[in-house]
XYZ file of C-alpha atoms in Angstrom:
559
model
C 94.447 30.908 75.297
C 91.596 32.988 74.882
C 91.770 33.003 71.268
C 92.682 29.714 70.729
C 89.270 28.731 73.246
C 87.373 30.998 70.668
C 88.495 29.178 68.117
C 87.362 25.747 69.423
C 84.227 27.138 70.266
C 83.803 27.800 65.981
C 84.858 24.959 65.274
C 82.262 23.159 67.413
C 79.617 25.441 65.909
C 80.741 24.931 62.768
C 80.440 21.205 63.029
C 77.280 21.619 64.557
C 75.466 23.620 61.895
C 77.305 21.260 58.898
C 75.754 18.247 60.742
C 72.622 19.794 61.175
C 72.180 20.840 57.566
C 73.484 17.636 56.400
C 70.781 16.019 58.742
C 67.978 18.262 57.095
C 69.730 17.596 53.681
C 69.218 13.709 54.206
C 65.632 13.417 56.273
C 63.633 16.671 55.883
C 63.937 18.189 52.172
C 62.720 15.199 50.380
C 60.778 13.552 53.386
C 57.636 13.806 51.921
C 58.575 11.756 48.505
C 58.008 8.403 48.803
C 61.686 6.758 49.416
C 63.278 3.774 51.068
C 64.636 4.625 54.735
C 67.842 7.085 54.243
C 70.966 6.388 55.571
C 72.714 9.286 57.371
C 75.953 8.633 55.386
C 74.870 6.870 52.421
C 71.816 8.315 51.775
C 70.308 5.614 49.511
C 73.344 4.167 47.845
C 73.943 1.479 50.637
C 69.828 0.673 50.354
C 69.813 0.268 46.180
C 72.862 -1.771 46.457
C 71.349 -4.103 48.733
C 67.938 -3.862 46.468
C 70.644 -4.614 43.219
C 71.960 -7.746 45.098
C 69.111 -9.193 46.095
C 68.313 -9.253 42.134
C 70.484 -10.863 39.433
C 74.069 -10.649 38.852
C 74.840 -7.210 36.979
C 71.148 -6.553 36.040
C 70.548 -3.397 35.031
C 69.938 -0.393 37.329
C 66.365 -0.095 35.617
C 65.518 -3.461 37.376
C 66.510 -2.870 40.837
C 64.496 0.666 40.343
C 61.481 -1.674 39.665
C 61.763 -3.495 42.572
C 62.167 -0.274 44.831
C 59.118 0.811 43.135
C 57.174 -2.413 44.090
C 58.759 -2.470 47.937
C 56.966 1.114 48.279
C 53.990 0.229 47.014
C 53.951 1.553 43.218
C 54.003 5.362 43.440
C 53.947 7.728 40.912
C 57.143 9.059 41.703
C 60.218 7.696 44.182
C 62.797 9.906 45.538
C 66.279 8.414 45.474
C 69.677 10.524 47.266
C 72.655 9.679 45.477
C 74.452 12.883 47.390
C 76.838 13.806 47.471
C 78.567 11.413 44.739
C 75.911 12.509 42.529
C 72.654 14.557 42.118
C 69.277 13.533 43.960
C 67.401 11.809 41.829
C 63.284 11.680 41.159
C 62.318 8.344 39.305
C 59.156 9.032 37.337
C 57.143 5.402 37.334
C 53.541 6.872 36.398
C 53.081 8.248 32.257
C 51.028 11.236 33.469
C 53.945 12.306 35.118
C 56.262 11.749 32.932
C 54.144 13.838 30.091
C 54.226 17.008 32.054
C 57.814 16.864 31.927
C 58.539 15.317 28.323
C 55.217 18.076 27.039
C 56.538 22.354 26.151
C 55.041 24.553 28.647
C 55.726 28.311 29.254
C 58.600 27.403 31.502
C 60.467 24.721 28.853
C 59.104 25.325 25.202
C 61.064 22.470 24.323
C 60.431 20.037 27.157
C 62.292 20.078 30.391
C 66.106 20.291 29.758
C 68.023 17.142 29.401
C 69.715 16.252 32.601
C 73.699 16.879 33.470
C 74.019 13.637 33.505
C 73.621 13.139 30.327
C 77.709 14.578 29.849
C 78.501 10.893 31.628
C 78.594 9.944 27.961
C 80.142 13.050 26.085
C 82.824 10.931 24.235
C 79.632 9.039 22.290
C 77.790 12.259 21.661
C 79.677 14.643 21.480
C 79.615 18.479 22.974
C 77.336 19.269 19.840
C 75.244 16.488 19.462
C 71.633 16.407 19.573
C 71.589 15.147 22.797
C 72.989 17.587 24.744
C 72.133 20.798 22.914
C 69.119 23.439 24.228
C 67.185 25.701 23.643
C 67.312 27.327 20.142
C 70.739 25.596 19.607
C 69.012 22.028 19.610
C 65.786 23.935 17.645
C 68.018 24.909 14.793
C 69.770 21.068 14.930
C 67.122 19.356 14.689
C 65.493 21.082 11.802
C 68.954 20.746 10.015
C 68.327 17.218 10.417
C 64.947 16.376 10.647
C 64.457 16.064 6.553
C 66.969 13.035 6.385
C 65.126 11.372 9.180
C 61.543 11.405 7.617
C 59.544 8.471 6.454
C 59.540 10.373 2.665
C 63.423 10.347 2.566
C 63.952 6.813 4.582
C 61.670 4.744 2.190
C 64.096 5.656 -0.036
C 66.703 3.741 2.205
C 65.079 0.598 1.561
C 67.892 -0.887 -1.238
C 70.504 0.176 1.112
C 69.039 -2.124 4.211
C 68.370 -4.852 2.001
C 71.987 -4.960 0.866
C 73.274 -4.972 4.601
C 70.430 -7.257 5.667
C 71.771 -9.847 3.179
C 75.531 -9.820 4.558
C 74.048 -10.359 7.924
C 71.801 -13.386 6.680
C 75.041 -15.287 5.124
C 76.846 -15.004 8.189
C 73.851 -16.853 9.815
C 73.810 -19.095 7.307
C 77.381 -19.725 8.665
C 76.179 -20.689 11.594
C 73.687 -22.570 10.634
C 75.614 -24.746 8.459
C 77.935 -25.121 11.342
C 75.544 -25.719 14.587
C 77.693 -23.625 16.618
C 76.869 -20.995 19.170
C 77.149 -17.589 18.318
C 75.854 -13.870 19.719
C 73.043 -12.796 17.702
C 73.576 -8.936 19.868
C 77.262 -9.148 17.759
C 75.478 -9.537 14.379
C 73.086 -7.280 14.536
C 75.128 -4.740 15.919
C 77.447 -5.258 13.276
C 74.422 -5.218 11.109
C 72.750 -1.785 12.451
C 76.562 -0.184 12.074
C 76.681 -0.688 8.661
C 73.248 0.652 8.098
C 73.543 3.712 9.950
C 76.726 4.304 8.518
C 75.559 4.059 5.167
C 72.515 6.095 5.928
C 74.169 8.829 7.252
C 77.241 9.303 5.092
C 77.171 6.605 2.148
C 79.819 5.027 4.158
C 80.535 1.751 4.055
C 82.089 0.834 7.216
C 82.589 -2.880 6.705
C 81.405 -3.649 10.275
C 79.318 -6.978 8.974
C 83.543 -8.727 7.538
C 85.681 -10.030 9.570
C 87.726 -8.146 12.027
C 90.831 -7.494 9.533
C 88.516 -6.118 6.809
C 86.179 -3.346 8.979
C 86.995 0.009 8.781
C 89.714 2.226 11.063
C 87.120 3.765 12.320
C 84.600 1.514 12.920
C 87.122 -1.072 15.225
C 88.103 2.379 17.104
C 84.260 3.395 17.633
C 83.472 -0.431 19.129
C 85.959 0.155 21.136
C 85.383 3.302 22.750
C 81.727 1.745 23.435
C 83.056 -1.121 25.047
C 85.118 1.318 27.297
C 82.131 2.148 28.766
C 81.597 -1.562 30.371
C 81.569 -1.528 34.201
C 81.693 1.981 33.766
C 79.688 1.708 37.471
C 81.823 -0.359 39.438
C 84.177 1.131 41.726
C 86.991 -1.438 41.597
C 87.886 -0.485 37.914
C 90.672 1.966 37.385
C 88.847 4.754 36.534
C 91.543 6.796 35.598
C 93.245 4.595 33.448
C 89.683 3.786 31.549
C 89.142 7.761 31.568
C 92.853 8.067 29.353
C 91.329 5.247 26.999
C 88.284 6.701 26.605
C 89.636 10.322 25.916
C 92.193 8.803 23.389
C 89.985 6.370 21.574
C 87.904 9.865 21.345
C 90.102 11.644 19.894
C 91.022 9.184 17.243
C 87.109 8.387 16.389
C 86.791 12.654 16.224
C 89.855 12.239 13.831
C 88.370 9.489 11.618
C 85.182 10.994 11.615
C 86.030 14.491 10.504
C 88.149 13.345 7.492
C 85.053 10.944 6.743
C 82.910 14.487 6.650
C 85.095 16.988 5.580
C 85.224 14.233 2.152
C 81.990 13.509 1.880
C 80.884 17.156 2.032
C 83.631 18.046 -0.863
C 82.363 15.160 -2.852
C 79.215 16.292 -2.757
C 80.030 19.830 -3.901
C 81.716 18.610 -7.200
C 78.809 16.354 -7.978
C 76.099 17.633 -10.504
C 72.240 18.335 -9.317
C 71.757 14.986 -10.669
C 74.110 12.623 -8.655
C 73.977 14.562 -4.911
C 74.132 12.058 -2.371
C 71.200 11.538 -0.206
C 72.695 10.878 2.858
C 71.621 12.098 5.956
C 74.346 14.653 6.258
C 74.177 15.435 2.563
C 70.281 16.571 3.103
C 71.472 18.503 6.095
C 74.074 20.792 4.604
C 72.809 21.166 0.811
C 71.805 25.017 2.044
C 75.750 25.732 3.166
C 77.696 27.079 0.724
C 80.844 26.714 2.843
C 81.422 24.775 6.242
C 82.407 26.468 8.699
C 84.603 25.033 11.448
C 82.104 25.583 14.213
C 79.546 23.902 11.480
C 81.280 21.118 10.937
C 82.016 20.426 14.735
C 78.300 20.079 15.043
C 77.727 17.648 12.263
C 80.708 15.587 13.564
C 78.968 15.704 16.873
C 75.462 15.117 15.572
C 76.913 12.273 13.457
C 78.420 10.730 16.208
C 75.036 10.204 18.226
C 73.152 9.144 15.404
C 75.558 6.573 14.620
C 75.344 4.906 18.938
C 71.671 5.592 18.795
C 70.944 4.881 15.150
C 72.978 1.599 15.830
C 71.962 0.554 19.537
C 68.318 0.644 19.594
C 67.789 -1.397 16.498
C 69.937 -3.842 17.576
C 68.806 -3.974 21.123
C 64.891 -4.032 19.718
C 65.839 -6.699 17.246
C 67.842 -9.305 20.114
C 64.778 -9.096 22.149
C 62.098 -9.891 19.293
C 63.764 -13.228 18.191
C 64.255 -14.114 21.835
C 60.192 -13.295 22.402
C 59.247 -14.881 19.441
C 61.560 -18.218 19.930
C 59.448 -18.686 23.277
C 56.007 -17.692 22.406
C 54.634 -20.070 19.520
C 51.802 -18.599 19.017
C 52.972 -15.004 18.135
C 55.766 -16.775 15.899
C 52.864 -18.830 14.251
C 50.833 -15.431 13.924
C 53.958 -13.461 12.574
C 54.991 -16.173 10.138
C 51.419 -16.667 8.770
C 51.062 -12.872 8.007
C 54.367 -12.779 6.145
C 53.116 -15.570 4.286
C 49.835 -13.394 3.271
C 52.226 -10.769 2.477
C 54.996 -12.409 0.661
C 53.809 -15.880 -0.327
C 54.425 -19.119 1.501
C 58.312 -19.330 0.353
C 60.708 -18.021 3.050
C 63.256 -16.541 0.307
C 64.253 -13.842 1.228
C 64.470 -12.310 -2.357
C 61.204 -12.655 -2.818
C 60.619 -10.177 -0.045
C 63.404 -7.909 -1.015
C 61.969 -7.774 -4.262
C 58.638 -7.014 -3.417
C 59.321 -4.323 -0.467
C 61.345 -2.811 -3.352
C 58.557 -2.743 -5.957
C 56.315 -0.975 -3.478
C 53.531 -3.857 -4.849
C 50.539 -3.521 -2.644
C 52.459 -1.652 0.310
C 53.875 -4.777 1.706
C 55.284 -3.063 4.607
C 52.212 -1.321 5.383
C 50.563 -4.724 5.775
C 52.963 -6.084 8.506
C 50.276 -5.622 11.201
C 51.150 -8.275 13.515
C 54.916 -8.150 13.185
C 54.297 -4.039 13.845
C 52.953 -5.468 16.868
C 55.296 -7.679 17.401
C 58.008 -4.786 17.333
C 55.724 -2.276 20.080
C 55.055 -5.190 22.356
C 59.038 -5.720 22.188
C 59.941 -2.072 22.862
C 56.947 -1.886 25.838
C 58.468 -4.587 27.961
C 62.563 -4.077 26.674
C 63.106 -0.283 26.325
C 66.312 0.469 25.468
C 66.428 3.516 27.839
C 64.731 6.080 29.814
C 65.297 9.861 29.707
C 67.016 12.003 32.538
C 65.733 15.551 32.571
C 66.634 18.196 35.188
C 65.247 21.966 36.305
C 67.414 24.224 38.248
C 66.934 25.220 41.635
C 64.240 28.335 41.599
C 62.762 27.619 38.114
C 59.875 26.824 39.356
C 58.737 23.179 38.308
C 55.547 21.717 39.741
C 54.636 18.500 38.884
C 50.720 17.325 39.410
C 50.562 14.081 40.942
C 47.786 11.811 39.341
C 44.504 11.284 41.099
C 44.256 14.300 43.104
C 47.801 13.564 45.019
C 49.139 16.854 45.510
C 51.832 18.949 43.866
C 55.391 18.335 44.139
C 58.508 20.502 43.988
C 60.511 19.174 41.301
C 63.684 21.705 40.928
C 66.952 20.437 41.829
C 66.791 16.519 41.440
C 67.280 14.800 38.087
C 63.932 14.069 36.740
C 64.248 10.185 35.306
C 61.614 9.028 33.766
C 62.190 5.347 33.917
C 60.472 3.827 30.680
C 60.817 -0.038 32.530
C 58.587 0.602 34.984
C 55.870 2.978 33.405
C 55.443 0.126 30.233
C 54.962 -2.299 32.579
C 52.783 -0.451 35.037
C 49.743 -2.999 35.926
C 47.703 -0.071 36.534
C 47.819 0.832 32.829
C 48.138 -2.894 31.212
C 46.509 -5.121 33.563
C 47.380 -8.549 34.759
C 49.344 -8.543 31.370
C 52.231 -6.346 32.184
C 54.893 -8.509 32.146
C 53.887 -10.488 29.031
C 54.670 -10.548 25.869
C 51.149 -9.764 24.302
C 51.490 -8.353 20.469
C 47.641 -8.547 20.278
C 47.491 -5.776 22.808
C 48.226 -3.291 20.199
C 45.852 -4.551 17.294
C 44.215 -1.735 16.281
C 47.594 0.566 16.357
C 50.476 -1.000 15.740
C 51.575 2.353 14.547
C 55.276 2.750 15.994
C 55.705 5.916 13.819
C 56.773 9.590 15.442
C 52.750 10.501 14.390
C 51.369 8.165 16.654
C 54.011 9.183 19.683
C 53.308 12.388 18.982
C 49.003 11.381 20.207
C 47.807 13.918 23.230
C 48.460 12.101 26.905
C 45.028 10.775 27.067
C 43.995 9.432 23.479
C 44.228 5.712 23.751
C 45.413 3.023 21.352
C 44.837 -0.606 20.325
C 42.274 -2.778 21.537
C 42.972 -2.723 25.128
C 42.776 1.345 25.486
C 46.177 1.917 26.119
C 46.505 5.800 26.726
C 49.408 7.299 24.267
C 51.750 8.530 26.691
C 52.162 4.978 28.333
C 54.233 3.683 25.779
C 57.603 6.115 25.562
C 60.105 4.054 24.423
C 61.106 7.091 21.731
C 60.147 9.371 24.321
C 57.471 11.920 23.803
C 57.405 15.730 23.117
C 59.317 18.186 20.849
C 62.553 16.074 22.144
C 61.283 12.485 20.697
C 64.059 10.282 18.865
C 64.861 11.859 15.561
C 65.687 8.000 14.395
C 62.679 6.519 15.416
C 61.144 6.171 11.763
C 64.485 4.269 10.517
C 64.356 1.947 13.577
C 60.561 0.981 12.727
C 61.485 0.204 8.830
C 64.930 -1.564 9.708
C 63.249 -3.639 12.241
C 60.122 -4.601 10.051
C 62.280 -5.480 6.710
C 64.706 -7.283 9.017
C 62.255 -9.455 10.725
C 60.633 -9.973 7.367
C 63.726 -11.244 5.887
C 64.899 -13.472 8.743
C 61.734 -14.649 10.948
C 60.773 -17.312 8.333
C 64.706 -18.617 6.976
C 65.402 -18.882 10.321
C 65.006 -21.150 13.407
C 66.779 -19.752 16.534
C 67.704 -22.188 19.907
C 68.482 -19.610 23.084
C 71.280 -20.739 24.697
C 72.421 -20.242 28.578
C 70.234 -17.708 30.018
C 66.560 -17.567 28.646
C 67.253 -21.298 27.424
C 63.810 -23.626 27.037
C 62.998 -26.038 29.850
C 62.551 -29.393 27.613
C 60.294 -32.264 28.817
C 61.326 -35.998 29.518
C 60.690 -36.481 25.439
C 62.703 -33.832 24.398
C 59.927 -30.901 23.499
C 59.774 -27.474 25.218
C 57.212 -27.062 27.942
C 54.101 -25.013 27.276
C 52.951 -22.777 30.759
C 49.384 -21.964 30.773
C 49.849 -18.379 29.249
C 51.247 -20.367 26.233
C 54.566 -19.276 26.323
C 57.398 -22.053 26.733
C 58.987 -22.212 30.129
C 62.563 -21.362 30.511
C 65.368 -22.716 32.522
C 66.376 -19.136 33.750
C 65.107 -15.657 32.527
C 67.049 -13.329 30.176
C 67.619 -9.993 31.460
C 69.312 -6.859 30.984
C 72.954 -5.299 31.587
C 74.086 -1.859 31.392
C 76.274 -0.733 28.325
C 76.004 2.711 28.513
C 72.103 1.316 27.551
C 69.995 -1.901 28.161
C 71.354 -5.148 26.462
C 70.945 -8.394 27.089
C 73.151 -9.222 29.590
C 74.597 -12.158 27.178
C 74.822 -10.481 24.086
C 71.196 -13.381 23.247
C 74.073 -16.093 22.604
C 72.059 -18.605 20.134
C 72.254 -21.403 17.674
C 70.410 -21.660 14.245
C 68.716 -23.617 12.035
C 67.936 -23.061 8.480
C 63.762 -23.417 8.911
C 62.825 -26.436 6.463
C 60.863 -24.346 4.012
C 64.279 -22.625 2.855
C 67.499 -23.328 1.998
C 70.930 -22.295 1.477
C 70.558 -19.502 -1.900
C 71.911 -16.305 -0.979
């Protein structure tokens, strides 16, 4: 008895201490972050769910972080507790912040590491890939890479993207010709496929044909993205959509390899004189064999340049015709600089031609539509960055205007780009409008300009540097950022004239009693309901920007 009453007694003080270190776990450690009120069991979770329903149906988690952010009163930083389903989490809403952690220092001379949760997505990236690699491993990557990636080599891209860009205008002449709805995100995802795949390994993946015609691999890669849907919602069968997403991994790993392994053999047997200049070509030139280990890293790296290379562009491009289809005056202001550039006819050979001849440095000239495209990426950032320092490294992070110092080891470190581009402390009344004129001055998208110190400020409204991120900042900056800039600016050259785009559903203009769209007093038109975002693995619109088209009456049906 008396052992069994001693036992009792441990368990009771047992319980005791668990609940009393849970309590401290979930009130004390992180009290003095700014945070909405805990709950003992759900830390947070129940609160942010609430926050999420109170918003739109499926918006994105970026959103209902906003709207935390503005319940507390803007901070620079929010503490959110995910535990124990996953790790605490520090959301990073101010861009001084977010530059201590994104800058080297003596503690991370390559930034702060990239976050564990990053692995959420290893069948997309890879073990190897970019993404997830440290330290000297991700050094030695990127400098492997970075010579196919600059501005030099991807000018000399510019015949490839015109030859994709002119499959994806015919299939809107399609739909122009036809007056039915369509997804622009499926085009120009379709579009961005085929010229990162090109761009990479002088493949031609056929993404832009019809189902039938596209490649093995690239109907297996779609779908292993699209496995990734309601990745977050807890009535899916996880399991079952873990087994699809391990298979369709292993088949895309399969595809992908033999894709290499070729195109690395080709390359050998070519004379000095033909080498391909893909991205991987430029890459290995210096390896005399391939090693196994090697090639697991290009196959890696390969993958995430083809879900990044592919997903920004087309996320950045959806958004700009949707902006520009509702504010008049910045299409008026876009289309009248094109027609500086390129002459008043909308045909797109003309351009293509021209952009090819490298006459006057057309692309140089696209001032407004370069603002066009970092007034897009300011308000619809693809995504943010998750960053993470172990428990006992040491992290501080300097709160701006004299608020204190914070202990920042242990939580995931997100630095939420939604929030800090849209911060009225930094851009005014203006935050949430689409202003391309705020950047006049520097429309300068390029890794040069991102790469600005913290405090140097650009355009004509004194924007400080680090406050637009949508590449990140730091040594660990998008690699692709300088082929997203040129395939968004010959794209938008191409199309924005040809073209005459109707939203339909969601974002749809509010038309008057005569028929014509309603002007507010910020001259934008007013909508019947706002477009937003969804999560697919990043942030889309949450339709896919479903759309009709018109050929614009200046151009007609020649390609």
């Amino acid at each position: 008895m008396l052992s069994l009453s001693l036992l009792a007694a441990a368990a009771i003080l047992l319980v005791a201490y668990l609940l009393k270190e849970a309590h401290y776990r979930r009130f004390k450690q992180y009290a003095v972050l700014p945070q909405l009120k805990p709950s003992f069991v759900w830390g947070h979770m129940k609160a942010i769910h609430e926050t999420g329903l109170r918003g739109r149906p499926g918006q994105h988690f970026d959103d209902t972080m906003f709207d935390i952010w503005e319940e507390l009163g803007r901070p620079p930083v929010f503490f959110t507790d995910f535990r124990p389903i996953l790790y605490p989490l520090l959301v990073v809403a101010n861009h001084e912040v977010a530059e201590q952690i994104s800058s080297a220092s003596s503690l991370f001379p390559w930034s702060v590491t990239k976050s564990p949760t990053n692995w959420l997505h290893i069948e997309l990236n890879g073990h190897n890939g970019m993404p997830l690699l440290e330290g000297t491993k991700w050094k030695s990557s990127r400098k492997r890479f970075n010579p196919g990636f600059s501005h030099q080599h991807l000018t000399t891209l510019l015949p490839l993207i015109m030859e994709k860009s002119w499959l994806f205008m015919r299939n809107l002449d399609t739909y122009a010709r036809t007056g039915e709805e369509f997804q622009l995100g499926a085009l120009l995802t379709n579009l961005t496929f085929d010229i990162i795949g090109a761009a990479t390994l002088e493949v031609d993946f056929g993404a832009q044909l019809d189902k039938a015609s596209q490649s093995e691999f690239i109907q297996a890669y779609k779908r292993l993205v699209a496995s990734f849907i309601d990745q977050d919602n807890p009535l899916t069968d996880y399991k079952q959509k873990l087994f699809v997403r391990w298979r369709l991994e292993r088949k895309v790993n399969r595809l992908l390899t033999e894709m290499i392994r070729g195109k690395l053999s080709e390359s050998k047997q070519l004379g000095p004189d033909k080498k391909s200049r893909s991205i991987v070509a430029l890459a290995s030139k210096d390896l005399d064999t391939v090693t196994p280990e090697m090639l697991t890293v290009i196959v890696d790296s390969v993958k995430s340049f083809l879900f990044a290379g592919h997903d920004t562009t087309s996320i950045l491009l959806q958004w700009a015709f949707y902006e520009l289809t509702r504010n008049p005056g910045a299409m008026k202001a876009v289309r009248s600089e094109l027609d500086d550039i390129f002459g008043p006819d909308p045909d797109p050979t003309i351009v293509r031609d021209k952009l090819l001849s490298g006459e006057d440095d057309a692309m140089a000239r696209m001032v407004y539509t370069s603002a066009v495209i970092k007034e897009v990426l300011r308000l619809h950032p693809p995504a943010g960055s998750a960053r993470y320092s172990k428990a006992g490294t040491g992290l501080k992070l300097r709160m701006p205007n004299g608020q204190g110092v914070i202990d920042a080891d242990g939580m995931v470190l997100y630095i939420c780009h939604s929030i800090i581009q849209r911060d009225p402390a930094v851009y005014g009344e203006t935050a949430n409008d689409f202003l391309p004129e705020r950047w006049l001055g520097n429309t300068d998208t390029s890794m040069q300009t991102n790469n600005l110190a913290a405090g140097e400020k650009t355009g004509t409204t004194g924007v400080p540097a680090s406050a637009w991120r949508p590449f990140e900042r730091g040594p660990r900056n998008c690699i692709g950022q300088e082929l997203t800039n040129i395939e968004a600016r010959v794209i938008l050259a191409c199309a924005v004239r040809r073209y005459d785009f109707t939203k339909v559903g969601l974002g749809e203009l509010d038309l008057d009693a005569s028929g014509q769209p309603k002007l507010n007093a910020k001259g934008e038109y007013e909508v019947k309901s706002e477009l937003y975002r969804t999560r697919v693995v990043t942030a889309r619109p949450i339709d896919n920007t479903v759309m009709t088209v018109k050929l614009n009456p200046k151009a007609s049906f020649n390609l």
